[in-house]
Amino acid sequence: MWAAGQVGRRSVGGHPGALRPGFVLSRGMKVGLYGGSFNPAHEGHAHVAETARQRLGLDRVIWLVAPQNPLKSSHETRPLARRMAGVRAFARDRGMIVSDVESRIGTRYTLDTILALKARFPGVHFIWIMGADSLAGFHRWRGWTQILRAVPVAVVSRPWISLKSRAAPAARRFSAARLPFHRAKALPGLAPPAWIFLYGPLNFQSSTALRERMSAVRSRQG
């Protein structure tokens, strides 16, 4: 588990792709950052992204497809190009951007990615988006307290985990910074720490279940 204290920022200024993120954003935009392995992407991911976009009134949602999640096994992670192709099948709306920016700028951790994008696009209002299942383990992320102090955060309800996630260490520690549901549209303009729990129709798909089903099919075919 990562400590809650301050962690050093990994500089990306000298990386060849630091100034070429692969997308263009304008000052004043409200932009959601939705990171993950998406291994594979599914309708549950699309539900989280679209719920946040609508409830927060975002101009764009950027799906940050991670080269490799530090908390997950590389053995089970599909190639980046394959996962990005899977995400594109669910992120067809013009407000959605599918990005490999972490590979481009050489970041591995969410904190470093957020700080790099804030530096690259001053004046853009970034919001971190996650499902409630991610909030439950958020305190294991590197520099998680710094993330909550760097950008506002939107947490979207997910089946089975929503009640548990609201009692997670991160939710408890930053309970005073939580906004009521009816103030969702105000979140992008607020100074962090500020976060909100967004409710919507629940989608029961998960990457783990999809991988298990595909593995079972391959076993039967073999």
Coordinates of N, CA, C and O in Angstrom, one line a residue, residues 27-173:
R27 N -8.5 26.3 -23.6 CA -8.7 26.9 -22.3 C -10.2 27.1 -21.9 O -11.0 27.5 -22.8
G28 N -10.6 26.8 -20.7 CA -11.9 26.9 -20.3 C -12.8 25.6 -20.4 O -13.9 25.5 -19.9
M29 N -12.2 24.6 -21.1 CA -12.9 23.4 -21.3 C -13.0 22.6 -20.0 O -12.1 22.7 -19.1
K30 N -14.1 21.9 -19.8 CA -14.3 21.0 -18.7 C -14.1 19.6 -19.2 O -14.8 19.1 -20.0
V31 N -13.0 18.9 -18.7 CA -12.5 17.7 -19.3 C -12.4 16.6 -18.2 O -11.7 16.8 -17.2
G32 N -13.1 15.5 -18.4 CA -12.9 14.4 -17.5 C -11.8 13.5 -17.9 O -11.6 13.2 -19.1
L33 N -11.0 13.0 -17.0 CA -9.9 12.1 -17.2 C -10.3 10.7 -16.6 O -10.6 10.6 -15.4
Y34 N -10.5 9.7 -17.5 CA -11.0 8.4 -17.1 C -9.9 7.4 -17.4 O -9.7 7.0 -18.5
G35 N -9.1 7.0 -16.4 CA -8.0 6.1 -16.6 C -8.3 4.7 -16.2 O -9.2 4.4 -15.4
G36 N -7.6 3.8 -16.8 CA -7.7 2.4 -16.5 C -7.0 1.5 -17.5 O -6.5 1.9 -18.5
S37 N -7.0 0.2 -17.2 CA -6.4 -0.8 -18.1 C -7.3 -1.1 -19.2 O -6.9 -1.5 -20.3
F38 N -8.7 -1.1 -18.9 CA -9.7 -1.5 -19.9 C -9.3 -2.8 -20.5 O -9.2 -2.9 -21.7
N39 N -9.2 -3.8 -19.7 CA -8.7 -5.1 -20.1 C -9.7 -6.3 -19.9 O -9.5 -7.1 -19.0
P40 N -10.7 -6.3 -20.7 CA -11.0 -5.5 -21.8 C -12.1 -4.4 -21.5 O -12.7 -4.4 -20.4
A41 N -12.3 -3.4 -22.4 CA -13.3 -2.4 -22.2 C -14.7 -3.1 -22.3 O -14.9 -4.1 -23.0
H42 N -15.7 -2.6 -21.6 CA -17.0 -3.1 -21.6 C -18.1 -2.0 -21.4 O -17.7 -0.9 -21.2
E43 N -19.3 -2.4 -21.4 CA -20.4 -1.4 -21.3 C -20.4 -0.8 -19.9 O -20.9 0.4 -19.8
G44 N -19.9 -1.4 -18.9 CA -19.8 -0.8 -17.6 C -18.9 0.4 -17.6 O -19.1 1.4 -17.0
H45 N -17.8 0.3 -18.3 CA -16.9 1.4 -18.5 C -17.6 2.6 -19.2 O -17.5 3.8 -18.8
A46 N -18.3 2.2 -20.3 CA -19.0 3.3 -21.0 C -20.0 4.0 -20.1 O -20.2 5.2 -20.2
H47 N -20.7 3.2 -19.3 CA -21.7 3.7 -18.4 C -21.0 4.8 -17.4 O -21.6 5.8 -17.2
V48 N -19.9 4.5 -16.9 CA -19.2 5.4 -16.0 C -18.8 6.7 -16.7 O -19.1 7.8 -16.3
A49 N -18.2 6.5 -17.9 CA -17.8 7.7 -18.7 C -19.0 8.6 -19.1 O -19.0 9.8 -19.0
E50 N -20.1 8.0 -19.6 CA -21.2 8.7 -20.0 C -22.0 9.4 -18.9 O -22.5 10.5 -19.0
T51 N -22.1 8.6 -17.7 CA -22.7 9.2 -16.6 C -22.0 10.5 -16.1 O -22.6 11.5 -15.8
A52 N -20.7 10.4 -16.0 CA -19.9 11.6 -15.6 C -20.1 12.7 -16.6 O -20.2 13.9 -16.2
R53 N -20.0 12.4 -17.9 CA -20.1 13.4 -18.9 C -21.4 14.2 -18.8 O -21.5 15.4 -18.8
Q54 N -22.5 13.5 -18.6 CA -23.8 14.1 -18.6 C -24.1 14.8 -17.2 O -24.5 16.0 -17.2
R55 N -23.7 14.2 -16.1 CA -24.0 14.7 -14.8 C -23.2 16.0 -14.5 O -23.6 16.9 -13.9
L56 N -21.9 16.0 -15.0 CA -21.0 17.1 -14.7 C -21.0 18.1 -15.8 O -20.4 19.2 -15.7
G57 N -21.6 17.9 -17.0 CA -21.7 18.8 -18.1 C -20.3 19.0 -18.7 O -19.9 20.1 -19.0
L58 N -19.6 17.9 -18.9 CA -18.2 17.9 -19.4 C -18.2 18.2 -21.0 O -19.1 17.7 -21.7
D59 N -17.2 18.9 -21.4 CA -17.0 19.1 -22.9 C -16.3 17.8 -23.5 O -16.6 17.5 -24.6
R60 N -15.4 17.2 -22.8 CA -14.7 16.0 -23.3 C -14.5 15.0 -22.1 O -14.4 15.4 -21.0
V61 N -14.5 13.7 -22.4 CA -14.0 12.7 -21.5 C -12.8 12.0 -22.2 O -13.0 11.5 -23.4
I62 N -11.7 12.0 -21.6 CA -10.5 11.3 -22.2 C -10.3 10.0 -21.5 O -10.0 9.9 -20.3
W63 N -10.4 8.9 -22.3 CA -10.1 7.6 -21.8 C -8.6 7.4 -21.8 O -8.0 7.3 -22.9
L64 N -8.0 7.4 -20.7 CA -6.5 7.2 -20.6 C -6.2 5.7 -20.5 O -6.3 5.1 -19.4
V65 N -5.9 5.1 -21.6 CA -5.6 3.6 -21.6 C -4.2 3.4 -21.1 O -3.2 3.8 -21.7
A66 N -4.1 2.8 -19.9 CA -2.8 2.7 -19.3 C -1.9 1.6 -20.0 O -2.4 0.5 -20.3
P67 N -0.6 1.9 -20.1 CA 0.3 0.9 -20.7 C 0.3 -0.3 -19.8 O 0.3 -1.5 -20.3
Q68 N 0.4 -0.1 -18.5 CA 0.4 -1.2 -17.5 C 0.0 -0.7 -16.1 O 0.6 0.2 -15.6
N69 N -1.1 -1.2 -15.6 CA -1.5 -0.8 -14.2 C -0.5 -1.4 -13.2 O -0.3 -2.6 -13.2
P70 N 0.1 -0.5 -12.4 CA 1.1 -1.0 -11.4 C 0.6 -2.0 -10.4 O 1.3 -2.7 -9.8
L71 N -0.8 -2.0 -10.2 CA -1.4 -2.8 -9.2 C -1.9 -4.1 -9.8 O -2.5 -4.9 -9.1
K72 N -1.7 -4.3 -11.1 CA -2.2 -5.5 -11.8 C -1.0 -6.3 -12.5 O 0.0 -5.7 -12.8
S73 N -1.2 -7.5 -12.7 CA -0.2 -8.4 -13.4 C -0.1 -8.1 -14.8 O -1.1 -8.0 -15.6
S74 N 1.2 -7.9 -15.3 CA 1.4 -7.7 -16.7 C 1.1 -8.9 -17.5 O 0.8 -8.8 -18.7
H75 N 1.2 -10.1 -16.9 CA 0.9 -11.3 -17.6 C -0.5 -11.4 -18.1 O -0.8 -12.0 -19.1
E76 N -1.4 -10.8 -17.3 CA -2.9 -10.8 -17.7 C -3.3 -9.6 -18.5 O -4.5 -9.6 -18.9
T77 N -2.4 -8.7 -18.8 CA -2.8 -7.5 -19.5 C -2.6 -7.6 -21.0 O -1.5 -7.9 -21.4
R78 N -3.6 -7.4 -21.7 CA -3.5 -7.5 -23.2 C -2.6 -6.3 -23.7 O -2.4 -5.3 -23.1
P79 N -2.1 -6.5 -25.0 CA -1.3 -5.4 -25.6 C -2.1 -4.1 -25.7 O -3.3 -4.1 -25.8
L80 N -1.4 -3.0 -25.5 CA -2.0 -1.7 -25.5 C -2.9 -1.4 -26.7 O -4.0 -0.9 -26.6
A81 N -2.4 -1.7 -27.9 CA -3.1 -1.4 -29.1 C -4.5 -2.2 -29.2 O -5.5 -1.7 -29.6
R82 N -4.4 -3.4 -28.7 CA -5.7 -4.2 -28.6 C -6.7 -3.6 -27.7 O -7.9 -3.6 -27.9
R83 N -6.2 -3.2 -26.5 CA -7.1 -2.6 -25.5 C -7.7 -1.3 -26.0 O -8.8 -0.9 -25.8
M84 N -6.9 -0.5 -26.7 CA -7.4 0.8 -27.2 C -8.4 0.6 -28.3 O -9.4 1.3 -28.4
A85 N -8.2 -0.4 -29.1 CA -9.2 -0.8 -30.1 C -10.5 -1.2 -29.5 O -11.6 -0.8 -29.9
G86 N -10.4 -1.9 -28.4 CA -11.6 -2.3 -27.6 C -12.4 -1.1 -27.0 O -13.6 -1.0 -27.0
V87 N -11.6 -0.1 -26.5 CA -12.2 1.1 -26.0 C -12.9 1.9 -27.0 O -14.0 2.4 -26.8
R88 N -12.3 2.0 -28.2 CA -12.9 2.8 -29.3 C -14.3 2.3 -29.7 O -15.2 3.0 -30.1
A89 N -14.5 1.0 -29.5 CA -15.9 0.4 -29.8 C -16.9 0.9 -28.8 O -18.1 0.9 -29.2
F90 N -16.5 1.4 -27.6 CA -17.5 1.9 -26.7 C -17.5 3.5 -26.5 O -18.3 4.0 -25.9
A91 N -16.5 4.1 -27.1 CA -16.3 5.6 -26.9 C -16.5 6.2 -28.3 O -15.6 7.0 -28.8
R92 N -17.6 6.0 -28.9 CA -17.9 6.5 -30.2 C -18.4 8.0 -30.3 O -18.3 8.7 -31.3
D93 N -18.9 8.5 -29.1 CA -19.5 9.8 -29.1 C -18.4 10.9 -29.4 O -17.2 10.7 -29.0
R94 N -18.7 12.0 -30.0 CA -17.7 13.0 -30.4 C -17.1 13.6 -29.2 O -16.0 14.2 -29.2
G95 N -17.8 13.5 -28.0 CA -17.2 14.1 -26.8 C -16.2 13.2 -26.1 O -15.6 13.5 -25.1
M96 N -16.0 12.0 -26.7 CA -15.1 11.0 -26.1 C -13.8 11.0 -26.9 O -13.8 10.9 -28.1
I97 N -12.6 10.9 -26.1 CA -11.3 10.8 -26.7 C -10.6 9.6 -26.2 O -10.6 9.4 -24.9
V98 N -10.1 8.7 -27.0 CA -9.4 7.5 -26.6 C -7.9 7.8 -26.7 O -7.4 8.2 -27.8
S99 N -7.1 7.7 -25.6 CA -5.8 8.2 -25.7 C -4.7 7.3 -25.1 O -5.0 6.6 -24.1
D100 N -3.6 7.3 -25.7 CA -2.4 6.5 -25.1 C -1.4 7.5 -24.6 O -0.2 7.3 -24.7
V101 N -1.9 8.6 -24.0 CA -1.0 9.7 -23.6 C 0.0 9.3 -22.6 O 1.2 9.8 -22.6
E102 N -0.3 8.3 -21.7 CA 0.7 7.9 -20.8 C 1.9 7.2 -21.4 O 3.0 7.3 -20.9
S103 N 1.7 6.5 -22.5 CA 2.8 6.0 -23.3 C 3.6 7.1 -24.0 O 4.8 7.0 -24.1
R104 N 2.8 8.1 -24.5 CA 3.5 9.2 -25.2 C 4.4 10.0 -24.3 O 5.5 10.4 -24.7
I105 N 3.9 10.3 -23.1 CA 4.7 11.2 -22.2 C 5.5 10.4 -21.2 O 6.3 11.0 -20.5
G106 N 5.4 9.1 -21.2 CA 6.2 8.3 -20.3 C 5.9 8.3 -18.8 O 6.7 8.1 -18.0
T107 N 4.6 8.4 -18.5 CA 4.1 8.4 -17.1 C 3.6 7.0 -16.8 O 3.0 6.3 -17.7
R108 N 3.7 6.6 -15.6 CA 3.2 5.3 -15.1 C 2.1 5.4 -14.1 O 1.3 4.5 -14.0
Y109 N 2.2 6.5 -13.3 CA 1.2 6.7 -12.2 C 0.3 7.8 -12.5 O 0.6 8.8 -13.2
T110 N -1.0 7.7 -12.0 CA -2.0 8.6 -12.3 C -1.6 10.0 -11.8 O -1.9 11.0 -12.6
L111 N -1.0 10.2 -10.7 CA -0.6 11.5 -10.2 C 0.3 12.2 -11.2 O 0.1 13.4 -11.5
D112 N 1.3 11.5 -11.7 CA 2.2 12.1 -12.7 C 1.5 12.5 -14.0 O 1.8 13.5 -14.6
T113 N 0.5 11.7 -14.4 CA -0.2 12.0 -15.6 C -1.1 13.2 -15.4 O -1.1 14.1 -16.3
I114 N -1.8 13.3 -14.3 CA -2.6 14.5 -14.0 C -1.8 15.8 -14.0 O -2.1 16.8 -14.6
L115 N -0.6 15.7 -13.3 CA 0.2 16.9 -13.2 C 0.8 17.3 -14.5 O 0.9 18.5 -14.8
A116 N 1.1 16.3 -15.3 CA 1.7 16.6 -16.7 C 0.6 17.3 -17.6 O 0.9 18.2 -18.3
L117 N -0.6 16.8 -17.5 CA -1.7 17.3 -18.4 C -2.1 18.7 -17.9 O -2.4 19.6 -18.7
K118 N -2.1 19.0 -16.6 CA -2.4 20.3 -16.1 C -1.3 21.3 -16.5 O -1.7 22.4 -16.8
A119 N -0.1 20.9 -16.5 CA 1.0 21.8 -17.0 C 0.9 22.0 -18.5 O 1.2 23.1 -19.0
R120 N 0.5 21.0 -19.2 CA 0.5 21.1 -20.7 C -0.7 21.9 -21.1 O -0.7 22.6 -22.2
F121 N -1.9 21.9 -20.4 CA -3.1 22.6 -20.8 C -3.6 23.5 -19.7 O -4.6 23.2 -19.0
P122 N -2.9 24.6 -19.4 CA -3.3 25.5 -18.4 C -4.6 26.1 -18.7 O -4.9 26.4 -19.9
G123 N -5.5 26.3 -17.8 CA -6.8 26.9 -18.0 C -7.9 25.9 -18.3 O -9.1 26.2 -18.4
V124 N -7.5 24.6 -18.5 CA -8.5 23.5 -18.7 C -8.9 23.0 -17.3 O -8.1 22.8 -16.4
H125 N -10.2 22.8 -17.1 CA -10.7 22.3 -15.9 C -10.8 20.8 -15.9 O -11.7 20.2 -16.5
F126 N -9.8 20.1 -15.4 CA -9.7 18.6 -15.4 C -10.4 18.1 -14.2 O -10.4 18.6 -13.0
I127 N -11.1 16.9 -14.4 CA -11.8 16.2 -13.3 C -11.4 14.7 -13.5 O -11.4 14.2 -14.6
W128 N -11.0 14.1 -12.4 CA -10.7 12.7 -12.5 C -12.0 11.9 -12.3 O -12.8 12.2 -11.4
I129 N -12.2 10.9 -13.1 CA -13.4 10.0 -13.1 C -13.0 8.6 -12.7 O -12.0 8.1 -13.2
M130 N -13.8 8.0 -11.8 CA -13.5 6.6 -11.5 C -14.9 5.9 -11.1 O -15.8 6.6 -10.7
G131 N -14.9 4.6 -11.3 CA -16.0 3.9 -10.8 C -15.9 3.7 -9.3 O -14.8 3.8 -8.7
A132 N -17.0 3.4 -8.6 CA -17.0 3.2 -7.2 C -16.1 2.0 -6.8 O -15.6 2.0 -5.7
D133 N -15.9 1.0 -7.7 CA -15.0 -0.1 -7.4 C -13.6 0.4 -7.2 O -12.8 -0.1 -6.4
S134 N -13.2 1.4 -8.0 CA -11.8 2.0 -7.9 C -11.7 2.8 -6.6 O -10.6 2.8 -6.0
L135 N -12.8 3.5 -6.2 CA -12.7 4.3 -4.9 C -12.4 3.4 -3.7 O -11.7 3.7 -2.8
A136 N -12.9 2.1 -3.7 CA -12.7 1.2 -2.6 C -11.3 0.9 -2.4 O -10.8 0.7 -1.3
G137 N -10.5 0.9 -3.5 CA -9.0 0.6 -3.3 C -8.2 1.8 -3.6 O -6.9 1.7 -3.8
F138 N -8.7 3.0 -3.7 CA -8.0 4.2 -4.1 C -6.8 4.5 -3.1 O -5.8 5.1 -3.6
H139 N -7.0 4.2 -1.9 CA -5.9 4.5 -0.9 C -4.6 3.6 -1.2 O -3.6 3.9 -0.5
R140 N -4.7 2.7 -2.1 CA -3.5 1.9 -2.5 C -2.8 2.6 -3.7 O -1.7 2.1 -4.1
W141 N -3.3 3.6 -4.3 CA -2.7 4.3 -5.4 C -1.5 5.2 -4.9 O -1.6 5.8 -3.8
R142 N -0.5 5.3 -5.7 CA 0.6 6.1 -5.4 C 0.2 7.6 -5.3 O -0.4 8.1 -6.3
G143 N 0.4 8.2 -4.2 CA 0.1 9.7 -4.1 C -1.4 10.0 -4.1 O -1.8 11.0 -4.7
W144 N -2.2 9.1 -3.6 CA -3.7 9.3 -3.7 C -4.2 10.5 -3.0 O -5.1 11.2 -3.6
T145 N -3.6 11.0 -1.9 CA -4.0 12.2 -1.3 C -3.6 13.4 -2.2 O -4.4 14.4 -2.2
Q146 N -2.5 13.3 -2.9 CA -2.1 14.4 -3.8 C -3.0 14.5 -5.0 O -3.3 15.5 -5.5
I147 N -3.5 13.3 -5.5 CA -4.5 13.3 -6.6 C -5.7 14.1 -6.2 O -6.2 14.9 -6.9
L148 N -6.2 13.8 -5.0 CA -7.4 14.5 -4.5 C -7.2 16.0 -4.3 O -8.2 16.7 -4.3
R149 N -6.0 16.4 -4.1 CA -5.7 17.8 -3.9 C -5.3 18.5 -5.2 O -5.1 19.7 -5.3
A150 N -5.1 17.6 -6.3 CA -4.7 18.2 -7.6 C -5.9 18.5 -8.5 O -5.9 19.5 -9.2
V151 N -6.9 17.6 -8.4 CA -8.1 17.8 -9.3 C -9.4 17.4 -8.6 O -9.3 16.5 -7.7
P152 N -10.5 17.9 -8.9 CA -11.8 17.4 -8.4 C -12.0 16.0 -8.9 O -11.4 15.6 -10.0
V153 N -12.7 15.2 -8.2 CA -12.9 13.7 -8.5 C -14.4 13.4 -8.5 O -15.2 13.8 -7.6
A154 N -14.8 12.7 -9.5 CA -16.2 12.2 -9.6 C -16.2 10.7 -9.6 O -15.4 10.0 -10.3
V155 N -16.9 10.1 -8.6 CA -17.1 8.7 -8.5 C -18.4 8.2 -8.9 O -19.4 8.8 -8.4
V156 N -18.5 7.3 -9.8 CA -19.8 6.8 -10.4 C -20.1 5.5 -9.8 O -19.3 4.6 -9.7
S157 N -21.4 5.3 -9.4 CA -21.9 4.1 -8.7 C -21.7 2.9 -9.6 O -21.8 3.0 -10.8
R158 N -21.3 1.8 -9.0 CA -21.1 0.5 -9.6 C -21.8 -0.6 -8.8 O -21.9 -0.4 -7.6
P159 N -22.3 -1.6 -9.4 CA -23.0 -2.7 -8.6 C -22.2 -3.3 -7.5 O -21.0 -3.4 -7.6
W160 N -22.8 -3.7 -6.5 CA -22.3 -4.4 -5.3 C -21.3 -3.7 -4.5 O -21.2 -4.0 -3.3
I161 N -20.6 -2.7 -5.0 CA -19.5 -2.0 -4.3 C -19.9 -0.6 -3.8 O -19.1 -0.1 -3.0
S162 N -20.9 0.0 -4.3 CA -21.2 1.4 -4.0 C -21.3 1.7 -2.5 O -20.6 2.6 -2.0
L163 N -22.0 0.9 -1.7 CA -22.1 1.2 -0.3 C -20.7 1.0 0.4 O -20.3 1.8 1.2
K164 N -20.0 -0.1 0.1 CA -18.7 -0.3 0.7 C -17.7 0.8 0.3 O -16.9 1.2 1.1
S165 N -17.8 1.3 -0.9 CA -16.8 2.3 -1.4 C -17.0 3.6 -0.6 O -16.0 4.3 -0.4
R166 N -18.2 3.9 -0.2 CA -18.5 5.2 0.5 C -17.9 5.1 1.9 O -17.8 6.2 2.6
A167 N -17.5 3.9 2.4 CA -16.8 3.8 3.7 C -15.3 3.6 3.5 O -14.6 3.3 4.4
A168 N -14.8 3.7 2.3 CA -13.4 3.5 2.0 C -12.5 4.5 2.7 O -13.0 5.6 3.0
P169 N -11.3 4.2 2.9 CA -10.4 5.2 3.5 C -10.3 6.5 2.9 O -10.3 7.6 3.6
A170 N -10.3 6.6 1.5 CA -10.3 7.9 0.9 C -11.6 8.7 1.1 O -11.5 9.9 1.3
A171 N -12.7 8.0 1.1 CA -14.0 8.7 1.3 C -14.1 9.2 2.7 O -14.6 10.3 2.9
R172 N -13.5 8.4 3.7 CA -13.6 8.9 5.1 C -12.6 10.1 5.3 O -13.0 11.1 5.9
R173 N -11.4 10.0 4.7 CA -10.4 11.0 5.0 C -10.9 12.3 4.4 O -10.6 13.4 4.9

